[in-house]
Amino acid sequence: IITSVPSVAYSLTIIIFNSIYLKIARKLTVWENHRTQEQHDTHITLKLVIFEFVNTFLALFYTGIYLQDLKALKSQLFTTLLVQQVVNQFQEVFIPFFLQKPSSVKFVNKVTRKLGIQDKPKVREVQGITVLSESDPQGEQVLKNISGNHLESLHDDFMELWLQFGHVFLFLSVYPLAALLALINNITEMWADRYKLCRLSSKPRPMCIRDIGAWYSAFRLTGMLSIVSNCWLLSLDLYGQPACASLSSSDLQWFLLWVTVEHGLFAIFLGLDALISDVPAKVKLQMDRANLHFKKKVLKDKLD
């Protein structure tokens, strides 16, 4: 237990600094005053990805590639994934659940009254409309919706998924168990998010967006980088093994062998990406029909 204390402390430090920088990135992006919401989301995603990559993965790359200590890398990966899953579940579900308990609500109201910062809704008298009491069942759902946690954005959820994606794919060759841990976390996260959104959060504000924005590029670049990292880690792990002794007679040949494997995997990755479309054929057909319809309508309006 004592030997795992530094790894746990390091994992908690990563989570703390990630949450702090998320708030800083939001304020910095607001000050930049972008013209559109899409530009705003793109720039905040860029800030988060750069910081999270350095803060989370740099030490793992240093341990695995520079120090070539694969045993320590596996231990740190296991601890980081486990600590992040426990902390995220506790922070997203259990804390809001206990804060919305009647005893917790009474305690918070009592403290705010003593501090003089409690905000009460203004009573407005409108002719023909009666004011409902707080105990009225018709207003119970409305009050619950107002007092629930407000879903401001999905950047923290995307960041959590991207960090998990990076832990699994960047070091999959030396620690395949990370995929199983991620699967277990995603199953529990599905139930926890459903409970959080339906029971603990207020009604989300609907937003019309084209796609997930810059997060797609972040996932794509991480997938491409995982080819390089896994080939490098495999070359370190298999170097000197009796079964691989016949593949190369020198360090240069061993290096060129893995460079060839890396380029081959890149070619397969880019080939599959070009052959398999991200949009299903039926959806693409409906999108083309819609674009053709609006183009004809615009042309008809111009002629008229």
mmCIF file with all atom_site columns, C-alpha atoms in Angstrom, residues 59-251:
data_model
loop_
_atom_site.group_PDB
_atom_site.id
_atom_site.type_symbol
_atom_site.label_atom_id
_atom_site.label_alt_id
_atom_site.label_comp_id
_atom_site.label_asym_id
_atom_site.label_entity_id
_atom_site.label_seq_id
_atom_site.pdbx_PDB_ins_code
_atom_site.Cartn_x
_atom_site.Cartn_y
_atom_site.Cartn_z
_atom_site.occupancy
_atom_site.B_iso_or_equiv
_atom_site.pdbx_formal_charge
_atom_site.auth_seq_id
_atom_site.auth_comp_id
_atom_site.auth_asym_id
_atom_site.auth_atom_id
_atom_site.pdbx_PDB_model_num
ATOM 1   C CA . ALA A 1 59  ? 5.190   11.713  -17.375 1.00 0.00 ? 59  ALA A CA 1
ATOM 2   C CA . LEU A 1 60  ? 3.963   8.402   -18.811 1.00 0.00 ? 60  LEU A CA 1
ATOM 3   C CA . PHE A 1 61  ? 5.987   8.908   -22.002 1.00 0.00 ? 61  PHE A CA 1
ATOM 4   C CA . TYR A 1 62  ? 9.021   9.861   -19.895 1.00 0.00 ? 62  TYR A CA 1
ATOM 5   C CA . THR A 1 63  ? 8.675   6.669   -17.835 1.00 0.00 ? 63  THR A CA 1
ATOM 6   C CA . GLY A 1 64  ? 8.039   4.333   -20.734 1.00 0.00 ? 64  GLY A CA 1
ATOM 7   C CA . ILE A 1 65  ? 10.218  5.727   -23.535 1.00 0.00 ? 65  ILE A CA 1
ATOM 8   C CA . TYR A 1 66  ? 13.040  7.676   -21.888 1.00 0.00 ? 66  TYR A CA 1
ATOM 9   C CA . LEU A 1 67  ? 13.514  5.608   -18.702 1.00 0.00 ? 67  LEU A CA 1
ATOM 10  C CA . GLN A 1 68  ? 12.336  2.423   -20.503 1.00 0.00 ? 68  GLN A CA 1
ATOM 11  C CA . ASP A 1 69  ? 10.736  1.226   -17.271 1.00 0.00 ? 69  ASP A CA 1
ATOM 12  C CA . LEU A 1 70  ? 7.681   -0.630  -18.590 1.00 0.00 ? 70  LEU A CA 1
ATOM 13  C CA . LYS A 1 71  ? 6.832   -2.117  -15.202 1.00 0.00 ? 71  LYS A CA 1
ATOM 14  C CA . ALA A 1 72  ? 6.522   1.329   -13.636 1.00 0.00 ? 72  ALA A CA 1
ATOM 15  C CA . LEU A 1 73  ? 4.509   2.466   -16.659 1.00 0.00 ? 73  LEU A CA 1
ATOM 16  C CA . LYS A 1 74  ? 1.979   -0.337  -16.190 1.00 0.00 ? 74  LYS A CA 1
ATOM 17  C CA . SER A 1 75  ? 1.671   0.409   -12.485 1.00 0.00 ? 75  SER A CA 1
ATOM 18  C CA . GLN A 1 76  ? 1.130   4.124   -13.090 1.00 0.00 ? 76  GLN A CA 1
ATOM 19  C CA . LEU A 1 77  ? -1.463  3.459   -15.805 1.00 0.00 ? 77  LEU A CA 1
ATOM 20  C CA . PHE A 1 78  ? -3.460  1.162   -13.530 1.00 0.00 ? 78  PHE A CA 1
ATOM 21  C CA . THR A 1 79  ? -3.387  3.640   -10.653 1.00 0.00 ? 79  THR A CA 1
ATOM 22  C CA . THR A 1 80  ? -4.267  6.646   -12.816 1.00 0.00 ? 80  THR A CA 1
ATOM 23  C CA . LEU A 1 81  ? -7.221  4.947   -14.496 1.00 0.00 ? 81  LEU A CA 1
ATOM 24  C CA . LEU A 1 82  ? -8.574  3.577   -11.219 1.00 0.00 ? 82  LEU A CA 1
ATOM 25  C CA . VAL A 1 83  ? -8.232  6.865   -9.319  1.00 0.00 ? 83  VAL A CA 1
ATOM 26  C CA . GLN A 1 84  ? -9.778  8.899   -12.138 1.00 0.00 ? 84  GLN A CA 1
ATOM 27  C CA . GLN A 1 85  ? -12.772 6.567   -12.385 1.00 0.00 ? 85  GLN A CA 1
ATOM 28  C CA . VAL A 1 86  ? -13.445 6.630   -8.645  1.00 0.00 ? 86  VAL A CA 1
ATOM 29  C CA . VAL A 1 87  ? -13.009 10.404  -8.330  1.00 0.00 ? 87  VAL A CA 1
ATOM 30  C CA . ASN A 1 88  ? -15.152 11.187  -11.383 1.00 0.00 ? 88  ASN A CA 1
ATOM 31  C CA . GLN A 1 89  ? -18.015 8.973   -10.209 1.00 0.00 ? 89  GLN A CA 1
ATOM 32  C CA . PHE A 1 90  ? -17.876 10.456  -6.720  1.00 0.00 ? 90  PHE A CA 1
ATOM 33  C CA . GLN A 1 91  ? -17.676 14.024  -8.011  1.00 0.00 ? 91  GLN A CA 1
ATOM 34  C CA . GLU A 1 92  ? -20.387 13.757  -10.660 1.00 0.00 ? 92  GLU A CA 1
ATOM 35  C CA . VAL A 1 93  ? -22.981 11.604  -8.877  1.00 0.00 ? 93  VAL A CA 1
ATOM 36  C CA . PHE A 1 94  ? -22.492 11.154  -5.145  1.00 0.00 ? 94  PHE A CA 1
ATOM 37  C CA . ILE A 1 95  ? -21.727 14.767  -4.215  1.00 0.00 ? 95  ILE A CA 1
ATOM 38  C CA . PRO A 1 96  ? -24.738 16.230  -6.138  1.00 0.00 ? 96  PRO A CA 1
ATOM 39  C CA . PHE A 1 97  ? -26.911 13.413  -4.737  1.00 0.00 ? 97  PHE A CA 1
ATOM 40  C CA . PHE A 1 98  ? -26.085 14.240  -1.111  1.00 0.00 ? 98  PHE A CA 1
ATOM 41  C CA . LEU A 1 99  ? -26.293 18.000  -1.704  1.00 0.00 ? 99  LEU A CA 1
ATOM 42  C CA . GLN A 1 100 ? -29.893 17.611  -2.878  1.00 0.00 ? 100 GLN A CA 1
ATOM 43  C CA . LYS A 1 101 ? -30.929 15.618  0.172   1.00 0.00 ? 101 LYS A CA 1
ATOM 44  C CA . PRO A 1 102 ? -33.439 17.518  2.397   1.00 0.00 ? 102 PRO A CA 1
ATOM 45  C CA . SER A 1 103 ? -30.982 17.662  5.317   1.00 0.00 ? 103 SER A CA 1
ATOM 46  C CA . SER A 1 104 ? -28.241 19.063  3.067   1.00 0.00 ? 104 SER A CA 1
ATOM 47  C CA . VAL A 1 105 ? -30.605 21.596  1.510   1.00 0.00 ? 105 VAL A CA 1
ATOM 48  C CA . LYS A 1 106 ? -31.689 22.782  4.953   1.00 0.00 ? 106 LYS A CA 1
ATOM 49  C CA . PHE A 1 107 ? -28.069 23.097  6.087   1.00 0.00 ? 107 PHE A CA 1
ATOM 50  C CA . VAL A 1 108 ? -27.086 25.092  2.971   1.00 0.00 ? 108 VAL A CA 1
ATOM 51  C CA . ASN A 1 109 ? -30.109 27.392  3.357   1.00 0.00 ? 109 ASN A CA 1
ATOM 52  C CA . LYS A 1 110 ? -29.282 27.937  7.006   1.00 0.00 ? 110 LYS A CA 1
ATOM 53  C CA . VAL A 1 111 ? -25.701 28.891  6.204   1.00 0.00 ? 111 VAL A CA 1
ATOM 54  C CA . THR A 1 112 ? -26.723 31.239  3.382   1.00 0.00 ? 112 THR A CA 1
ATOM 55  C CA . ARG A 1 113 ? -29.281 32.954  5.621   1.00 0.00 ? 113 ARG A CA 1
ATOM 56  C CA . LYS A 1 114 ? -26.652 33.585  8.276   1.00 0.00 ? 114 LYS A CA 1
ATOM 57  C CA . LEU A 1 115 ? -24.234 34.948  5.675   1.00 0.00 ? 115 LEU A CA 1
ATOM 58  C CA . GLY A 1 116 ? -26.969 37.103  4.163   1.00 0.00 ? 116 GLY A CA 1
ATOM 59  C CA . ILE A 1 117 ? -26.452 35.831  0.610   1.00 0.00 ? 117 ILE A CA 1
ATOM 60  C CA . GLN A 1 118 ? -29.662 33.882  0.163   1.00 0.00 ? 118 GLN A CA 1
ATOM 61  C CA . ASP A 1 119 ? -31.552 34.934  -2.960  1.00 0.00 ? 119 ASP A CA 1
ATOM 62  C CA . LYS A 1 120 ? -35.314 34.678  -2.853  1.00 0.00 ? 120 LYS A CA 1
ATOM 63  C CA . PRO A 1 121 ? -37.534 34.840  -5.925  1.00 0.00 ? 121 PRO A CA 1
ATOM 64  C CA . LYS A 1 122 ? -39.399 38.087  -6.416  1.00 0.00 ? 122 LYS A CA 1
ATOM 65  C CA . VAL A 1 123 ? -43.114 37.890  -5.803  1.00 0.00 ? 123 VAL A CA 1
ATOM 66  C CA . ARG A 1 124 ? -45.046 39.427  -8.674  1.00 0.00 ? 124 ARG A CA 1
ATOM 67  C CA . GLU A 1 125 ? -48.752 40.001  -8.640  1.00 0.00 ? 125 GLU A CA 1
ATOM 68  C CA . VAL A 1 126 ? -50.305 39.376  -12.045 1.00 0.00 ? 126 VAL A CA 1
ATOM 69  C CA . GLN A 1 127 ? -54.006 39.875  -12.498 1.00 0.00 ? 127 GLN A CA 1
ATOM 70  C CA . GLY A 1 128 ? -55.853 36.607  -13.033 1.00 0.00 ? 128 GLY A CA 1
ATOM 71  C CA . ILE A 1 129 ? -52.902 34.399  -11.973 1.00 0.00 ? 129 ILE A CA 1
ATOM 72  C CA . THR A 1 130 ? -52.563 32.923  -8.508  1.00 0.00 ? 130 THR A CA 1
ATOM 73  C CA . VAL A 1 131 ? -49.170 32.236  -6.931  1.00 0.00 ? 131 VAL A CA 1
ATOM 74  C CA . LEU A 1 132 ? -48.547 28.576  -6.148  1.00 0.00 ? 132 LEU A CA 1
ATOM 75  C CA . SER A 1 133 ? -46.989 27.605  -2.850  1.00 0.00 ? 133 SER A CA 1
ATOM 76  C CA . GLU A 1 134 ? -43.735 25.665  -2.713  1.00 0.00 ? 134 GLU A CA 1
ATOM 77  C CA . SER A 1 135 ? -45.581 22.592  -1.445  1.00 0.00 ? 135 SER A CA 1
ATOM 78  C CA . ASP A 1 136 ? -47.976 22.567  -4.396  1.00 0.00 ? 136 ASP A CA 1
ATOM 79  C CA . PRO A 1 137 ? -47.441 19.400  -6.513  1.00 0.00 ? 137 PRO A CA 1
ATOM 80  C CA . GLN A 1 138 ? -47.822 21.409  -9.734  1.00 0.00 ? 138 GLN A CA 1
ATOM 81  C CA . GLY A 1 139 ? -44.769 23.473  -8.949  1.00 0.00 ? 139 GLY A CA 1
ATOM 82  C CA . GLU A 1 140 ? -42.673 20.667  -7.488  1.00 0.00 ? 140 GLU A CA 1
ATOM 83  C CA . GLN A 1 141 ? -41.170 19.674  -10.820 1.00 0.00 ? 141 GLN A CA 1
ATOM 84  C CA . VAL A 1 142 ? -40.446 23.301  -11.723 1.00 0.00 ? 142 VAL A CA 1
ATOM 85  C CA . LEU A 1 143 ? -38.678 23.962  -8.416  1.00 0.00 ? 143 LEU A CA 1
ATOM 86  C CA . LYS A 1 144 ? -36.703 20.742  -8.809  1.00 0.00 ? 144 LYS A CA 1
ATOM 87  C CA . ASN A 1 145 ? -35.655 21.811  -12.289 1.00 0.00 ? 145 ASN A CA 1
ATOM 88  C CA . ILE A 1 146 ? -34.545 25.236  -11.056 1.00 0.00 ? 146 ILE A CA 1
ATOM 89  C CA . SER A 1 147 ? -32.582 23.860  -8.093  1.00 0.00 ? 147 SER A CA 1
ATOM 90  C CA . GLY A 1 148 ? -30.854 21.150  -10.153 1.00 0.00 ? 148 GLY A CA 1
ATOM 91  C CA . ASN A 1 149 ? -27.313 21.342  -11.450 1.00 0.00 ? 149 ASN A CA 1
ATOM 92  C CA . HIS A 1 150 ? -27.078 23.346  -14.652 1.00 0.00 ? 150 HIS A CA 1
ATOM 93  C CA . LEU A 1 151 ? -25.324 21.686  -17.582 1.00 0.00 ? 151 LEU A CA 1
ATOM 94  C CA . GLU A 1 152 ? -23.188 24.526  -18.932 1.00 0.00 ? 152 GLU A CA 1
ATOM 95  C CA . SER A 1 153 ? -21.146 22.650  -21.532 1.00 0.00 ? 153 SER A CA 1
ATOM 96  C CA . LEU A 1 154 ? -19.842 19.213  -22.448 1.00 0.00 ? 154 LEU A CA 1
ATOM 97  C CA . HIS A 1 155 ? -16.154 20.118  -22.428 1.00 0.00 ? 155 HIS A CA 1
ATOM 98  C CA . ASP A 1 156 ? -15.492 18.324  -19.139 1.00 0.00 ? 156 ASP A CA 1
ATOM 99  C CA . ASP A 1 157 ? -17.272 15.187  -20.404 1.00 0.00 ? 157 ASP A CA 1
ATOM 100 C CA . PHE A 1 158 ? -15.349 15.228  -23.693 1.00 0.00 ? 158 PHE A CA 1
ATOM 101 C CA . MET A 1 159 ? -12.129 15.817  -21.788 1.00 0.00 ? 159 MET A CA 1
ATOM 102 C CA . GLU A 1 160 ? -12.826 12.796  -19.583 1.00 0.00 ? 160 GLU A CA 1
ATOM 103 C CA . LEU A 1 161 ? -13.481 10.603  -22.625 1.00 0.00 ? 161 LEU A CA 1
ATOM 104 C CA . TRP A 1 162 ? -10.406 11.877  -24.461 1.00 0.00 ? 162 TRP A CA 1
ATOM 105 C CA . LEU A 1 163 ? -8.153  11.225  -21.460 1.00 0.00 ? 163 LEU A CA 1
ATOM 106 C CA . GLN A 1 164 ? -9.523  7.713   -21.173 1.00 0.00 ? 164 GLN A CA 1
ATOM 107 C CA . PHE A 1 165 ? -9.045  7.200   -24.922 1.00 0.00 ? 165 PHE A CA 1
ATOM 108 C CA . GLY A 1 166 ? -5.440  8.352   -24.635 1.00 0.00 ? 166 GLY A CA 1
ATOM 109 C CA . HIS A 1 167 ? -4.650  6.092   -21.672 1.00 0.00 ? 167 HIS A CA 1
ATOM 110 C CA . VAL A 1 168 ? -6.043  3.071   -23.514 1.00 0.00 ? 168 VAL A CA 1
ATOM 111 C CA . PHE A 1 169 ? -4.706  3.574   -27.035 1.00 0.00 ? 169 PHE A CA 1
ATOM 112 C CA . LEU A 1 170 ? -1.365  5.295   -26.454 1.00 0.00 ? 170 LEU A CA 1
ATOM 113 C CA . PHE A 1 171 ? -0.087  2.459   -24.230 1.00 0.00 ? 171 PHE A CA 1
ATOM 114 C CA . LEU A 1 172 ? -2.225  -0.488  -25.343 1.00 0.00 ? 172 LEU A CA 1
ATOM 115 C CA . SER A 1 173 ? 0.720   -2.630  -26.426 1.00 0.00 ? 173 SER A CA 1
ATOM 116 C CA . VAL A 1 174 ? 2.245   -2.792  -22.934 1.00 0.00 ? 174 VAL A CA 1
ATOM 117 C CA . TYR A 1 175 ? -0.957  -2.645  -20.843 1.00 0.00 ? 175 TYR A CA 1
ATOM 118 C CA . PRO A 1 176 ? -3.981  -4.242  -22.590 1.00 0.00 ? 176 PRO A CA 1
ATOM 119 C CA . LEU A 1 177 ? -5.858  -4.374  -19.267 1.00 0.00 ? 177 LEU A CA 1
ATOM 120 C CA . ALA A 1 178 ? -6.532  -0.641  -19.650 1.00 0.00 ? 178 ALA A CA 1
ATOM 121 C CA . ALA A 1 179 ? -9.183  -1.449  -22.261 1.00 0.00 ? 179 ALA A CA 1
ATOM 122 C CA . LEU A 1 180 ? -11.056 -3.655  -19.772 1.00 0.00 ? 180 LEU A CA 1
ATOM 123 C CA . LEU A 1 181 ? -10.899 -0.975  -17.089 1.00 0.00 ? 181 LEU A CA 1
ATOM 124 C CA . ALA A 1 182 ? -12.210 1.591   -19.584 1.00 0.00 ? 182 ALA A CA 1
ATOM 125 C CA . LEU A 1 183 ? -15.083 -0.723  -20.561 1.00 0.00 ? 183 LEU A CA 1
ATOM 126 C CA . ILE A 1 184 ? -16.118 -1.214  -16.935 1.00 0.00 ? 184 ILE A CA 1
ATOM 127 C CA . ASN A 1 185 ? -15.915 2.532   -16.359 1.00 0.00 ? 185 ASN A CA 1
ATOM 128 C CA . ASN A 1 186 ? -18.042 3.301   -19.426 1.00 0.00 ? 186 ASN A CA 1
ATOM 129 C CA . ILE A 1 187 ? -20.750 0.849   -18.343 1.00 0.00 ? 187 ILE A CA 1
ATOM 130 C CA . THR A 1 188 ? -20.968 2.406   -14.882 1.00 0.00 ? 188 THR A CA 1
ATOM 131 C CA . GLU A 1 189 ? -20.659 5.898   -16.389 1.00 0.00 ? 189 GLU A CA 1
ATOM 132 C CA . MET A 1 190 ? -23.666 5.233   -18.623 1.00 0.00 ? 190 MET A CA 1
ATOM 133 C CA . TRP A 1 191 ? -25.896 4.470   -15.645 1.00 0.00 ? 191 TRP A CA 1
ATOM 134 C CA . ALA A 1 192 ? -24.430 7.294   -13.569 1.00 0.00 ? 192 ALA A CA 1
ATOM 135 C CA . ASP A 1 193 ? -24.921 9.879   -16.326 1.00 0.00 ? 193 ASP A CA 1
ATOM 136 C CA . ARG A 1 194 ? -28.486 8.743   -16.857 1.00 0.00 ? 194 ARG A CA 1
ATOM 137 C CA . TYR A 1 195 ? -29.235 9.163   -13.165 1.00 0.00 ? 195 TYR A CA 1
ATOM 138 C CA . LYS A 1 196 ? -27.430 12.510  -13.043 1.00 0.00 ? 196 LYS A CA 1
ATOM 139 C CA . LEU A 1 197 ? -29.223 13.984  -16.057 1.00 0.00 ? 197 LEU A CA 1
ATOM 140 C CA . CYS A 1 198 ? -32.695 12.668  -15.154 1.00 0.00 ? 198 CYS A CA 1
ATOM 141 C CA . ARG A 1 199 ? -32.664 13.119  -11.373 1.00 0.00 ? 199 ARG A CA 1
ATOM 142 C CA . LEU A 1 200 ? -29.983 15.599  -10.311 1.00 0.00 ? 200 LEU A CA 1
ATOM 143 C CA . SER A 1 201 ? -29.648 18.086  -13.188 1.00 0.00 ? 201 SER A CA 1
ATOM 144 C CA . SER A 1 202 ? -31.978 20.719  -14.529 1.00 0.00 ? 202 SER A CA 1
ATOM 145 C CA . LYS A 1 203 ? -33.373 20.404  -18.029 1.00 0.00 ? 203 LYS A CA 1
ATOM 146 C CA . PRO A 1 204 ? -30.507 20.928  -20.530 1.00 0.00 ? 204 PRO A CA 1
ATOM 147 C CA . ARG A 1 205 ? -30.742 23.815  -22.948 1.00 0.00 ? 205 ARG A CA 1
ATOM 148 C CA . PRO A 1 206 ? -31.096 22.471  -26.514 1.00 0.00 ? 206 PRO A CA 1
ATOM 149 C CA . MET A 1 207 ? -28.285 23.492  -28.860 1.00 0.00 ? 207 MET A CA 1
ATOM 150 C CA . CYS A 1 208 ? -27.988 23.108  -32.625 1.00 0.00 ? 208 CYS A CA 1
ATOM 151 C CA . ILE A 1 209 ? -24.461 22.021  -33.567 1.00 0.00 ? 209 ILE A CA 1
ATOM 152 C CA . ARG A 1 210 ? -22.963 20.431  -36.670 1.00 0.00 ? 210 ARG A CA 1
ATOM 153 C CA . ASP A 1 211 ? -20.705 17.838  -34.997 1.00 0.00 ? 211 ASP A CA 1
ATOM 154 C CA . ILE A 1 212 ? -18.443 17.425  -31.976 1.00 0.00 ? 212 ILE A CA 1
ATOM 155 C CA . GLY A 1 213 ? -16.140 20.097  -33.384 1.00 0.00 ? 213 GLY A CA 1
ATOM 156 C CA . ALA A 1 214 ? -12.423 20.130  -32.582 1.00 0.00 ? 214 ALA A CA 1
ATOM 157 C CA . TRP A 1 215 ? -12.739 17.109  -30.325 1.00 0.00 ? 215 TRP A CA 1
ATOM 158 C CA . TYR A 1 216 ? -12.921 14.936  -33.457 1.00 0.00 ? 216 TYR A CA 1
ATOM 159 C CA . SER A 1 217 ? -9.484  16.203  -34.510 1.00 0.00 ? 217 SER A CA 1
ATOM 160 C CA . ALA A 1 218 ? -8.168  15.556  -30.990 1.00 0.00 ? 218 ALA A CA 1
ATOM 161 C CA . PHE A 1 219 ? -9.346  11.940  -31.056 1.00 0.00 ? 219 PHE A CA 1
ATOM 162 C CA . ARG A 1 220 ? -8.014  11.477  -34.595 1.00 0.00 ? 220 ARG A CA 1
ATOM 163 C CA . LEU A 1 221 ? -4.554  12.862  -33.809 1.00 0.00 ? 221 LEU A CA 1
ATOM 164 C CA . THR A 1 222 ? -4.380  10.785  -30.636 1.00 0.00 ? 222 THR A CA 1
ATOM 165 C CA . GLY A 1 223 ? -5.197  7.672   -32.662 1.00 0.00 ? 223 GLY A CA 1
ATOM 166 C CA . MET A 1 224 ? -2.414  8.462   -35.127 1.00 0.00 ? 224 MET A CA 1
ATOM 167 C CA . LEU A 1 225 ? 0.036   9.173   -32.316 1.00 0.00 ? 225 LEU A CA 1
ATOM 168 C CA . SER A 1 226 ? -0.888  5.843   -30.710 1.00 0.00 ? 226 SER A CA 1
ATOM 169 C CA . ILE A 1 227 ? 0.584   4.043   -33.744 1.00 0.00 ? 227 ILE A CA 1
ATOM 170 C CA . VAL A 1 228 ? 3.968   5.650   -33.100 1.00 0.00 ? 228 VAL A CA 1
ATOM 171 C CA . SER A 1 229 ? 3.888   5.153   -29.323 1.00 0.00 ? 229 SER A CA 1
ATOM 172 C CA . ASN A 1 230 ? 2.815   1.506   -29.483 1.00 0.00 ? 230 ASN A CA 1
ATOM 173 C CA . CYS A 1 231 ? 5.439   0.621   -32.096 1.00 0.00 ? 231 CYS A CA 1
ATOM 174 C CA . TRP A 1 232 ? 8.109   2.293   -29.970 1.00 0.00 ? 232 TRP A CA 1
ATOM 175 C CA . LEU A 1 233 ? 6.985   0.542   -26.763 1.00 0.00 ? 233 LEU A CA 1
ATOM 176 C CA . LEU A 1 234 ? 6.762   -2.825  -28.535 1.00 0.00 ? 234 LEU A CA 1
ATOM 177 C CA . SER A 1 235 ? 10.281  -2.397  -29.876 1.00 0.00 ? 235 SER A CA 1
ATOM 178 C CA . LEU A 1 236 ? 11.509  -1.787  -26.313 1.00 0.00 ? 236 LEU A CA 1
ATOM 179 C CA . ASP A 1 237 ? 9.525   -4.675  -24.877 1.00 0.00 ? 237 ASP A CA 1
ATOM 180 C CA . LEU A 1 238 ? 10.563  -7.243  -27.519 1.00 0.00 ? 238 LEU A CA 1
ATOM 181 C CA . TYR A 1 239 ? 14.180  -6.126  -27.855 1.00 0.00 ? 239 TYR A CA 1
ATOM 182 C CA . GLY A 1 240 ? 16.531  -8.929  -26.898 1.00 0.00 ? 240 GLY A CA 1
ATOM 183 C CA . GLN A 1 241 ? 13.817  -11.600 -26.775 1.00 0.00 ? 241 GLN A CA 1
ATOM 184 C CA . PRO A 1 242 ? 14.991  -14.994 -28.121 1.00 0.00 ? 242 PRO A CA 1
ATOM 185 C CA . ALA A 1 243 ? 11.949  -15.277 -30.388 1.00 0.00 ? 243 ALA A CA 1
ATOM 186 C CA . CYS A 1 244 ? 12.836  -11.993 -32.123 1.00 0.00 ? 244 CYS A CA 1
ATOM 187 C CA . ALA A 1 245 ? 16.579  -12.560 -32.396 1.00 0.00 ? 245 ALA A CA 1
ATOM 188 C CA . SER A 1 246 ? 16.314  -13.767 -36.004 1.00 0.00 ? 246 SER A CA 1
ATOM 189 C CA . LEU A 1 247 ? 14.508  -10.629 -37.166 1.00 0.00 ? 247 LEU A CA 1
ATOM 190 C CA . SER A 1 248 ? 17.542  -8.364  -36.921 1.00 0.00 ? 248 SER A CA 1
ATOM 191 C CA . SER A 1 249 ? 21.256  -8.657  -36.388 1.00 0.00 ? 249 SER A CA 1
ATOM 192 C CA . SER A 1 250 ? 21.930  -5.074  -35.250 1.00 0.00 ? 250 SER A CA 1
ATOM 193 C CA . ASP A 1 251 ? 20.239  -2.140  -33.521 1.00 0.00 ? 251 ASP A CA 1
#
